[in-house]
């Protein structure tokens, strides 16, 4: 196995030098002690999802961290099912689906608990003259945050994911085409997970169980315990009784 020996590459676009070196040092330490064996490099698509590729830590540290990598520009010109779409200037059948350079932002390094042994790093696309791509979602967000900061405005953001719990396994549900599934609890409609952030730290998590009886409170509290176990801030639960 190739040993992951890192040198200190130069920061990519939009990455503060101190944050970059800090992220690189952390990744090197994780690779050295064996807790991370691969790096998932991803960029934000136009739909807000992640698209990218997974690399071995040695290759990422010695090659990709400094020089970036090349992916097809269609990553920024597809729908949610990865089908190329018309109307994009960045890549299309008319302009050719050529390669585009993506530069890692080591300041975004994290280690998702649902993919053990893998670190996640976000990457930003750049133009041929190494400037940030103007239409890239992360670059647009950075510009908006810079403008808000210039005006003395701070953004409080949040997300909400709704889900329903069903009997069976993921493989069984896929085999059934996700049709005619049986809810885990009779009358259970949906559970909503809301995450609200205030400033740089996670502040409030909330779960709403939409059930006429509240019988889905057990899995809700299991989720609650999982978040608290991983130190993801304060979690409050509430129940919405459906009519």
Short mmCIF file of C-alpha atoms in Angstrom, two decimals:
data_model
loop_
_atom_site.label_atom_id
_atom_site.label_comp_id
_atom_site.label_asym_id
_atom_site.label_seq_id
_atom_site.Cartn_x
_atom_site.Cartn_y
_atom_site.Cartn_z
CA UNK A 1 0.00 0.00 0.00
CA UNK A 2 1.31 3.46 -0.88
CA UNK A 3 1.98 5.58 2.14
CA UNK A 4 0.12 8.89 2.17
CA UNK A 5 2.89 11.43 2.59
CA UNK A 6 1.64 14.98 2.05
CA UNK A 7 3.45 18.12 1.13
CA UNK A 8 1.83 21.53 1.61
CA UNK A 9 0.04 22.57 -1.59
CA UNK A 10 -1.17 26.05 -2.25
CA UNK A 11 -4.77 26.99 -1.31
CA UNK A 12 -7.48 26.76 -3.93
CA UNK A 13 -9.78 29.63 -4.91
CA UNK A 14 -11.93 30.88 -2.06
CA UNK A 15 -9.90 29.08 0.59
CA UNK A 16 -8.21 31.05 3.34
CA UNK A 17 -4.56 29.87 3.63
CA UNK A 18 -4.82 29.12 7.35
CA UNK A 19 -8.01 27.10 6.89
CA UNK A 20 -6.50 25.24 3.95
CA UNK A 21 -3.35 24.21 5.80
CA UNK A 22 -5.43 23.28 8.82
CA UNK A 23 -7.69 21.07 6.69
CA UNK A 24 -4.72 19.48 4.95
CA UNK A 25 -2.98 18.79 8.24
CA UNK A 26 -6.12 17.20 9.67
CA UNK A 27 -6.58 15.01 6.61
CA UNK A 28 -2.92 13.95 6.71
CA UNK A 29 -3.30 12.97 10.38
CA UNK A 30 -6.49 10.99 9.66
CA UNK A 31 -4.73 9.18 6.81
CA UNK A 32 -1.67 8.46 8.94
CA UNK A 33 -3.62 6.84 11.77
CA UNK A 34 -5.74 4.86 9.30
CA UNK A 35 -9.11 6.32 10.26
CA UNK A 36 -9.54 7.70 6.72
CA UNK A 37 -8.57 5.62 3.68
CA UNK A 38 -10.40 7.49 0.93
CA UNK A 39 -11.52 11.00 0.08
CA UNK A 40 -14.82 11.78 -1.60
CA UNK A 41 -14.37 14.98 -3.61
CA UNK A 42 -17.70 16.52 -4.58
CA UNK A 43 -19.08 19.66 -6.14
CA UNK A 44 -22.55 21.15 -5.73
CA UNK A 45 -24.81 20.61 -8.72
CA UNK A 46 -27.41 23.08 -9.93
CA UNK A 47 -30.00 21.11 -7.92
CA UNK A 48 -27.93 21.38 -4.73
CA UNK A 49 -26.82 17.75 -4.70
CA UNK A 50 -23.26 16.44 -4.57
CA UNK A 51 -21.53 14.98 -7.62
CA UNK A 52 -17.95 13.84 -7.75
CA UNK A 53 -15.47 11.02 -7.31
CA UNK A 54 -13.73 9.07 -4.55
CA UNK A 55 -9.92 8.88 -4.38
CA UNK A 56 -7.43 7.02 -2.23
CA UNK A 57 -5.91 9.26 0.45
CA UNK A 58 -2.34 8.96 -0.90
CA UNK A 59 -3.35 10.02 -4.41
CA UNK A 60 -5.55 12.82 -3.11
CA UNK A 61 -2.90 14.26 -0.78
CA UNK A 62 -0.05 14.07 -3.28
CA UNK A 63 -1.87 14.98 -6.49
CA UNK A 64 -5.42 16.26 -6.20
CA UNK A 65 -5.07 18.55 -3.15
CA UNK A 66 -2.59 20.80 -4.96
CA UNK A 67 -3.45 20.50 -8.63
CA UNK A 68 -7.16 19.77 -8.47
CA UNK A 69 -8.79 17.37 -10.89
CA UNK A 70 -10.66 17.40 -14.19
CA UNK A 71 -14.26 16.30 -14.54
CA UNK A 72 -16.71 16.65 -17.38
CA UNK A 73 -18.50 20.01 -17.33
CA UNK A 74 -21.85 18.26 -17.73
CA UNK A 75 -21.87 17.87 -13.92
CA UNK A 76 -23.20 21.43 -13.89
CA UNK A 77 -25.64 20.94 -16.75
CA UNK A 78 -27.80 17.93 -15.87
CA UNK A 79 -31.03 17.24 -14.07
CA UNK A 80 -31.33 15.31 -10.81
CA UNK A 81 -31.10 12.01 -12.73
CA UNK A 82 -27.85 13.03 -14.47
CA UNK A 83 -29.51 13.59 -17.85
CA UNK A 84 -27.80 16.35 -19.89
CA UNK A 85 -30.07 19.34 -20.46
CA UNK A 86 -30.25 22.00 -23.15
CA UNK A 87 -29.90 25.70 -22.45
CA UNK A 88 -26.67 25.72 -20.42
CA UNK A 89 -23.80 27.86 -21.63
CA UNK A 90 -21.28 26.09 -19.43
CA UNK A 91 -21.74 22.74 -21.21
CA UNK A 92 -24.10 21.40 -23.88
CA UNK A 93 -24.20 19.41 -27.09
CA UNK A 94 -23.62 22.69 -28.96
CA UNK A 95 -20.64 23.86 -26.90
CA UNK A 96 -19.24 20.33 -26.38
CA UNK A 97 -19.10 18.50 -23.02
CA UNK A 98 -15.45 19.16 -22.31
CA UNK A 99 -13.48 18.73 -19.12
CA UNK A 100 -13.46 21.38 -16.43
CA UNK A 101 -10.98 21.93 -13.60
CA UNK A 102 -12.20 21.48 -10.02
CA UNK A 103 -10.11 22.76 -7.09
CA UNK A 104 -10.57 21.21 -3.61
CA UNK A 105 -11.49 23.52 -0.73
CA UNK A 106 -9.74 21.80 2.19
CA UNK A 107 -11.53 24.12 4.62
CA UNK A 108 -14.70 22.08 3.94
CA UNK A 109 -13.16 18.78 5.11
CA UNK A 110 -15.49 16.63 7.20
CA UNK A 111 -15.86 12.94 8.05
CA UNK A 112 -19.50 11.83 7.54
CA UNK A 113 -20.48 9.12 10.00
CA UNK A 114 -22.56 7.26 7.39
CA UNK A 115 -19.48 6.50 5.20
CA UNK A 116 -16.84 5.17 7.62
CA UNK A 117 -13.24 5.60 6.56
CA UNK A 118 -14.09 8.33 4.07
CA UNK A 119 -13.52 12.07 4.25
CA UNK A 120 -15.69 14.50 2.30
CA UNK A 121 -14.18 17.60 0.66
CA UNK A 122 -16.02 20.09 -1.55
CA UNK A 123 -14.51 21.30 -4.81
CA UNK A 124 -15.04 24.48 -6.82
CA UNK A 125 -14.94 24.63 -10.64
CA UNK A 126 -12.61 27.17 -12.25
CA UNK A 127 -12.28 28.60 -15.74
CA UNK A 128 -9.34 28.08 -18.11
CA UNK A 129 -7.59 31.09 -16.57
CA UNK A 130 -8.07 29.62 -13.09
CA UNK A 131 -10.84 32.01 -12.01
CA UNK A 132 -13.94 30.83 -10.11
CA UNK A 133 -16.74 29.79 -12.45
CA UNK A 134 -19.36 32.52 -12.14
CA UNK A 135 -22.39 30.21 -12.43
CA UNK A 136 -21.18 27.59 -9.95
CA UNK A 137 -23.68 27.33 -7.05
CA UNK A 138 -21.05 27.64 -4.30
CA UNK A 139 -19.49 30.69 -5.96
CA UNK A 140 -22.90 32.36 -6.26
CA UNK A 141 -23.52 31.69 -2.57
CA UNK A 142 -20.10 33.08 -1.62
CA UNK A 143 -20.81 36.28 -3.55
CA UNK A 144 -24.15 36.70 -1.83
CA UNK A 145 -22.62 36.12 1.61
CA UNK A 146 -19.87 38.65 0.87
CA UNK A 147 -22.46 41.22 -0.17
CA UNK A 148 -24.54 40.57 2.93
CA UNK A 149 -21.46 40.92 5.10
CA UNK A 150 -20.65 44.21 3.40
CA UNK A 151 -24.09 45.45 4.35
CA UNK A 152 -23.82 44.17 7.91
CA UNK A 153 -26.40 41.41 7.42
CA UNK A 154 -26.11 37.92 8.94
CA UNK A 155 -28.05 35.00 7.48
CA UNK A 156 -29.82 32.41 9.62
CA UNK A 157 -30.44 29.31 7.56
CA UNK A 158 -32.27 26.04 7.97
CA UNK A 159 -33.40 22.92 6.17
CA UNK A 160 -36.27 20.50 6.51
CA UNK A 161 -36.34 16.86 5.42
CA UNK A 162 -39.63 14.96 5.59
CA UNK A 163 -39.72 11.17 5.66
CA UNK A 164 -42.01 8.24 6.39
CA UNK A 165 -40.87 5.00 8.05
CA UNK A 166 -41.85 1.75 6.31
CA UNK A 167 -41.63 -1.97 7.07
CA UNK A 168 -38.99 -3.98 5.25
CA UNK A 169 -35.50 -3.29 3.98
CA UNK A 170 -34.06 -0.84 1.49
CA UNK A 171 -33.30 -3.72 -0.90
CA UNK A 172 -36.86 -5.01 -0.64
CA UNK A 173 -38.31 -1.55 -1.25
CA UNK A 174 -36.10 -1.08 -4.31
CA UNK A 175 -37.16 -4.50 -5.63
CA UNK A 176 -40.80 -3.45 -5.32
CA UNK A 177 -40.13 -0.25 -7.21
CA UNK A 178 -40.93 1.66 -4.01
CA UNK A 179 -44.61 0.89 -4.57
CA UNK A 180 -47.25 -0.48 -2.13
CA UNK A 181 -45.01 -0.09 0.92
CA UNK A 182 -46.53 -0.48 4.38
CA UNK A 183 -45.95 2.36 6.88
CA UNK A 184 -44.28 1.29 10.10
CA UNK A 185 -47.22 2.64 12.07
CA UNK A 186 -50.86 2.71 11.01
CA UNK A 187 -51.90 6.23 10.25
CA UNK A 188 -48.32 7.48 10.20
CA UNK A 189 -47.95 10.10 7.52
CA UNK A 190 -44.61 11.83 7.78
CA UNK A 191 -41.87 12.92 10.10
CA UNK A 192 -40.08 16.20 9.52
CA UNK A 193 -36.51 16.89 10.53
CA UNK A 194 -35.69 20.58 10.76
CA UNK A 195 -32.25 22.03 11.26
CA UNK A 196 -31.85 25.72 12.05
CA UNK A 197 -28.43 27.36 12.26
CA UNK A 198 -27.58 30.63 13.92
CA UNK A 199 -24.12 31.95 13.17
CA UNK A 200 -21.36 29.37 12.69
CA UNK A 201 -22.75 26.78 15.10
CA UNK A 202 -25.67 24.37 14.93
CA UNK A 203 -28.26 25.60 17.38
CA UNK A 204 -31.61 23.83 17.12
CA UNK A 205 -32.82 20.51 15.72
CA UNK A 206 -36.48 19.65 15.81
CA UNK A 207 -38.53 16.62 14.88
CA UNK A 208 -42.24 16.71 14.12
CA UNK A 209 -44.11 13.42 13.99
CA UNK A 210 -47.34 13.63 12.01
CA UNK A 211 -49.39 10.84 13.52
CA UNK A 212 -52.91 10.68 14.94
CA UNK A 213 -51.65 8.64 17.90
CA UNK A 214 -48.01 9.61 18.30
CA UNK A 215 -47.01 5.94 18.10
CA UNK A 216 -43.97 6.85 15.98
CA UNK A 217 -42.40 8.59 18.97
CA UNK A 218 -40.05 5.63 19.56
CA UNK A 219 -38.10 5.99 16.25
CA UNK A 220 -38.22 9.75 16.64
CA UNK A 221 -36.49 9.49 20.00
CA UNK A 222 -33.95 7.06 18.54
CA UNK A 223 -33.09 9.70 15.95
CA UNK A 224 -32.94 12.29 18.68
CA UNK A 225 -30.50 10.16 20.66
CA UNK A 226 -28.33 9.66 17.60
CA UNK A 227 -28.00 13.37 17.00
CA UNK A 228 -27.16 14.07 20.62
CA UNK A 229 -24.63 11.22 20.66
CA UNK A 230 -22.74 12.89 17.83
CA UNK A 231 -22.87 16.31 19.51
CA UNK A 232 -25.14 17.93 16.96
CA UNK A 233 -26.54 20.54 19.27
CA UNK A 234 -29.85 20.75 21.10
CA UNK A 235 -32.75 18.72 19.78
CA UNK A 236 -36.33 19.47 20.63
CA UNK A 237 -39.23 17.21 19.65
CA UNK A 238 -42.80 18.14 18.95
CA UNK A 239 -45.75 16.19 17.64
CA UNK A 240 -48.25 17.36 15.09
CA UNK A 241 -51.54 15.48 15.43
CA UNK A 242 -53.06 15.00 12.01
CA UNK A 243 -56.81 15.43 11.56
#
